[in-house]
Amino acid sequence: MFPKRRMRRLRLERIRPLIRETTLSVNDLIMPFFVDETIKKPVEISSMPGQYRYPVEQISDEVGNCLETGLKAFILFGIPSSKDDIGSSAFDEDGVIQRAVKSIKADHPDAVVITDVCLCEYTSHGHCGIVENESVLNDPTLEILGKTAVSHARAGADIVAPSGMMDGMVEAIRTSLDEEGYENVLIMSYAAKYASAFYGPFRDAADSGFSFGDRMGYQMDPPNSDEALREVELDIIEGADIIMVKPALSYLDIIIKVKSEFGMPTAAYNVSGEYAMVKAAAIQGWLKEEEIVNEMLISIKRAGADLILTYFAKDVARRLHEYGEI
Ligand code: PBG
């Protein structure tokens, strides 16, 4: 029998766009930026070609360039001029992130400014909390995370994003924010964050490598997925507004499960190593960067992510701006 149901009819060039199930919009994208208090001009990050650390004085202009493409949301990571045992530069009212947020908000009040709330960039040992006998103490770290989040909110942050995987971090931050009158500041929690080798280039970029051990004691073990659902559930109960799965590409199954189980606004972090792999291959001429990026980001959306944090956000936004769709 000749086939009656011909699937190829749907693939005719003029029909394809009509039945496309998943789309990518500039509203789905969050651009990460590194702000470095110790530099005077932008410095390219060697393990992330095309990405830069920006001086505090220049970050607002860079955000302005992105806003022109339609991009609206940015997440900031800080490189402070001084580090200590407890990461006190993280909650300094005059710290690198606090200054960066103030300058962006002064120039671009409509930009959505998200701040990463973690201690690893601010501690001398590079771990995401207070350390005793080479182990990260959970509960004493919470107080510092609360103070840090409040200082970001005071500077004008719209969303704080705790990424340290401490137990109870969302509740501690929600309580601190509410006590200080920042009940409209959202929390985007790195809820299911895996102990991943894909963060390697970020640690160069943010100067947040650790001096001993690893992060297995707080970040999740890659083979686990039920545990990711329990992590996400706890963060929802504690008051997270948006939950995140990180990294994205090796964890698409986790995105699907989290989205279908909880139906929460769900973000996925297309991390530094995922960026570096594509860039490295593209520079060699082994992959077509734009097509690879489109396919990767669409796959993350198709898995159920509402938002994607990606170092490709600016490039993609520029292309969306130019062509309408990609
Ligand atoms: C801080 C933090 C990390 C990333 C985001 N926030 C690094 C880490 O946990 O070691 C990684 C982002 C990326 O690789 O792009 N805790």
mmCIF file of N, CA and C in Angstrom, residues 24 278 282 286-299 312 315-316 319 323 326:
data_model
loop_
_atom_site.group_PDB
_atom_site.id
_atom_site.type_symbol
_atom_site.label_atom_id
_atom_site.label_comp_id
_atom_site.label_asym_id
_atom_site.label_seq_id
_atom_site.Cartn_x
_atom_site.Cartn_y
_atom_site.Cartn_z
ATOM 1 N N LEU A 24 12.515 30.061 20.088
ATOM 2 C CA LEU A 24 13.447 30.732 20.981
ATOM 3 C C LEU A 24 13.205 32.223 20.841
ATOM 4 N N VAL A 278 31.975 24.437 22.242
ATOM 5 C CA VAL A 278 31.484 24.901 20.937
ATOM 6 C C VAL A 278 32.476 25.869 20.316
ATOM 7 N N ALA A 282 34.470 25.470 16.870
ATOM 8 C CA ALA A 282 34.160 26.442 15.812
ATOM 9 C C ALA A 282 35.439 27.136 15.337
ATOM 10 N N TRP A 286 35.566 23.050 12.808
ATOM 11 C CA TRP A 286 34.971 21.711 12.846
ATOM 12 C C TRP A 286 33.458 21.740 12.998
ATOM 13 N N LEU A 287 32.923 22.841 13.489
ATOM 14 C CA LEU A 287 31.473 22.958 13.672
ATOM 15 C C LEU A 287 31.044 24.336 13.196
ATOM 16 N N LYS A 288 29.775 24.446 12.767
ATOM 17 C CA LYS A 288 29.254 25.767 12.421
ATOM 18 C C LYS A 288 28.617 26.350 13.679
ATOM 19 N N GLU A 289 29.255 27.354 14.215
ATOM 20 C CA GLU A 289 28.860 27.845 15.541
ATOM 21 C C GLU A 289 27.384 28.237 15.632
ATOM 22 N N GLU A 290 26.911 29.054 14.680
ATOM 23 C CA GLU A 290 25.546 29.562 14.822
ATOM 24 C C GLU A 290 24.526 28.427 14.805
ATOM 25 N N GLU A 291 24.738 27.474 13.894
ATOM 26 C CA GLU A 291 23.775 26.370 13.803
ATOM 27 C C GLU A 291 23.820 25.493 15.052
ATOM 28 N N ILE A 292 25.020 25.274 15.544
ATOM 29 C CA ILE A 292 25.162 24.469 16.763
ATOM 30 C C ILE A 292 24.473 25.162 17.942
ATOM 31 N N VAL A 293 24.696 26.459 18.050
ATOM 32 C CA VAL A 293 24.121 27.204 19.176
ATOM 33 C C VAL A 293 22.591 27.174 19.099
ATOM 34 N N ASN A 294 22.046 27.412 17.899
ATOM 35 C CA ASN A 294 20.588 27.369 17.753
ATOM 36 C C ASN A 294 20.042 26.013 18.185
ATOM 37 N N GLU A 295 20.695 24.967 17.713
ATOM 38 C CA GLU A 295 20.204 23.607 17.992
ATOM 39 C C GLU A 295 20.300 23.288 19.488
ATOM 40 N N MET A 296 21.412 23.720 20.099
ATOM 41 C CA MET A 296 21.586 23.466 21.532
ATOM 42 C C MET A 296 20.537 24.199 22.357
ATOM 43 N N LEU A 297 20.353 25.478 22.054
ATOM 44 C CA LEU A 297 19.428 26.260 22.876
ATOM 45 C C LEU A 297 17.990 25.784 22.678
ATOM 46 N N ILE A 298 17.650 25.425 21.442
ATOM 47 C CA ILE A 298 16.304 24.891 21.202
ATOM 48 C C ILE A 298 16.107 23.580 21.965
ATOM 49 N N SER A 299 17.143 22.771 22.044
ATOM 50 C CA SER A 299 16.989 21.496 22.756
ATOM 51 C C SER A 299 16.708 21.732 24.234
ATOM 52 N N PHE A 312 26.066 32.666 25.118
ATOM 53 C CA PHE A 312 25.722 32.983 23.730
ATOM 54 C C PHE A 312 24.553 33.975 23.649
ATOM 55 N N ASP A 315 24.935 37.119 21.354
ATOM 56 C CA ASP A 315 24.995 36.798 19.916
ATOM 57 C C ASP A 315 23.620 36.398 19.392
ATOM 58 N N VAL A 316 22.941 35.556 20.154
ATOM 59 C CA VAL A 316 21.638 35.065 19.700
ATOM 60 C C VAL A 316 20.634 36.214 19.660
ATOM 61 N N ARG A 319 21.100 38.164 16.596
ATOM 62 C CA ARG A 319 20.554 37.493 15.400
ATOM 63 C C ARG A 319 19.029 37.522 15.390
ATOM 64 N N TYR A 323 16.973 38.970 12.313
ATOM 65 C CA TYR A 323 16.197 38.092 11.435
ATOM 66 C C TYR A 323 14.782 37.783 11.950
ATOM 67 N N ILE A 326 15.289 32.506 14.444
ATOM 68 C CA ILE A 326 16.526 31.851 14.022
ATOM 69 C C ILE A 326 16.305 30.352 13.882
#
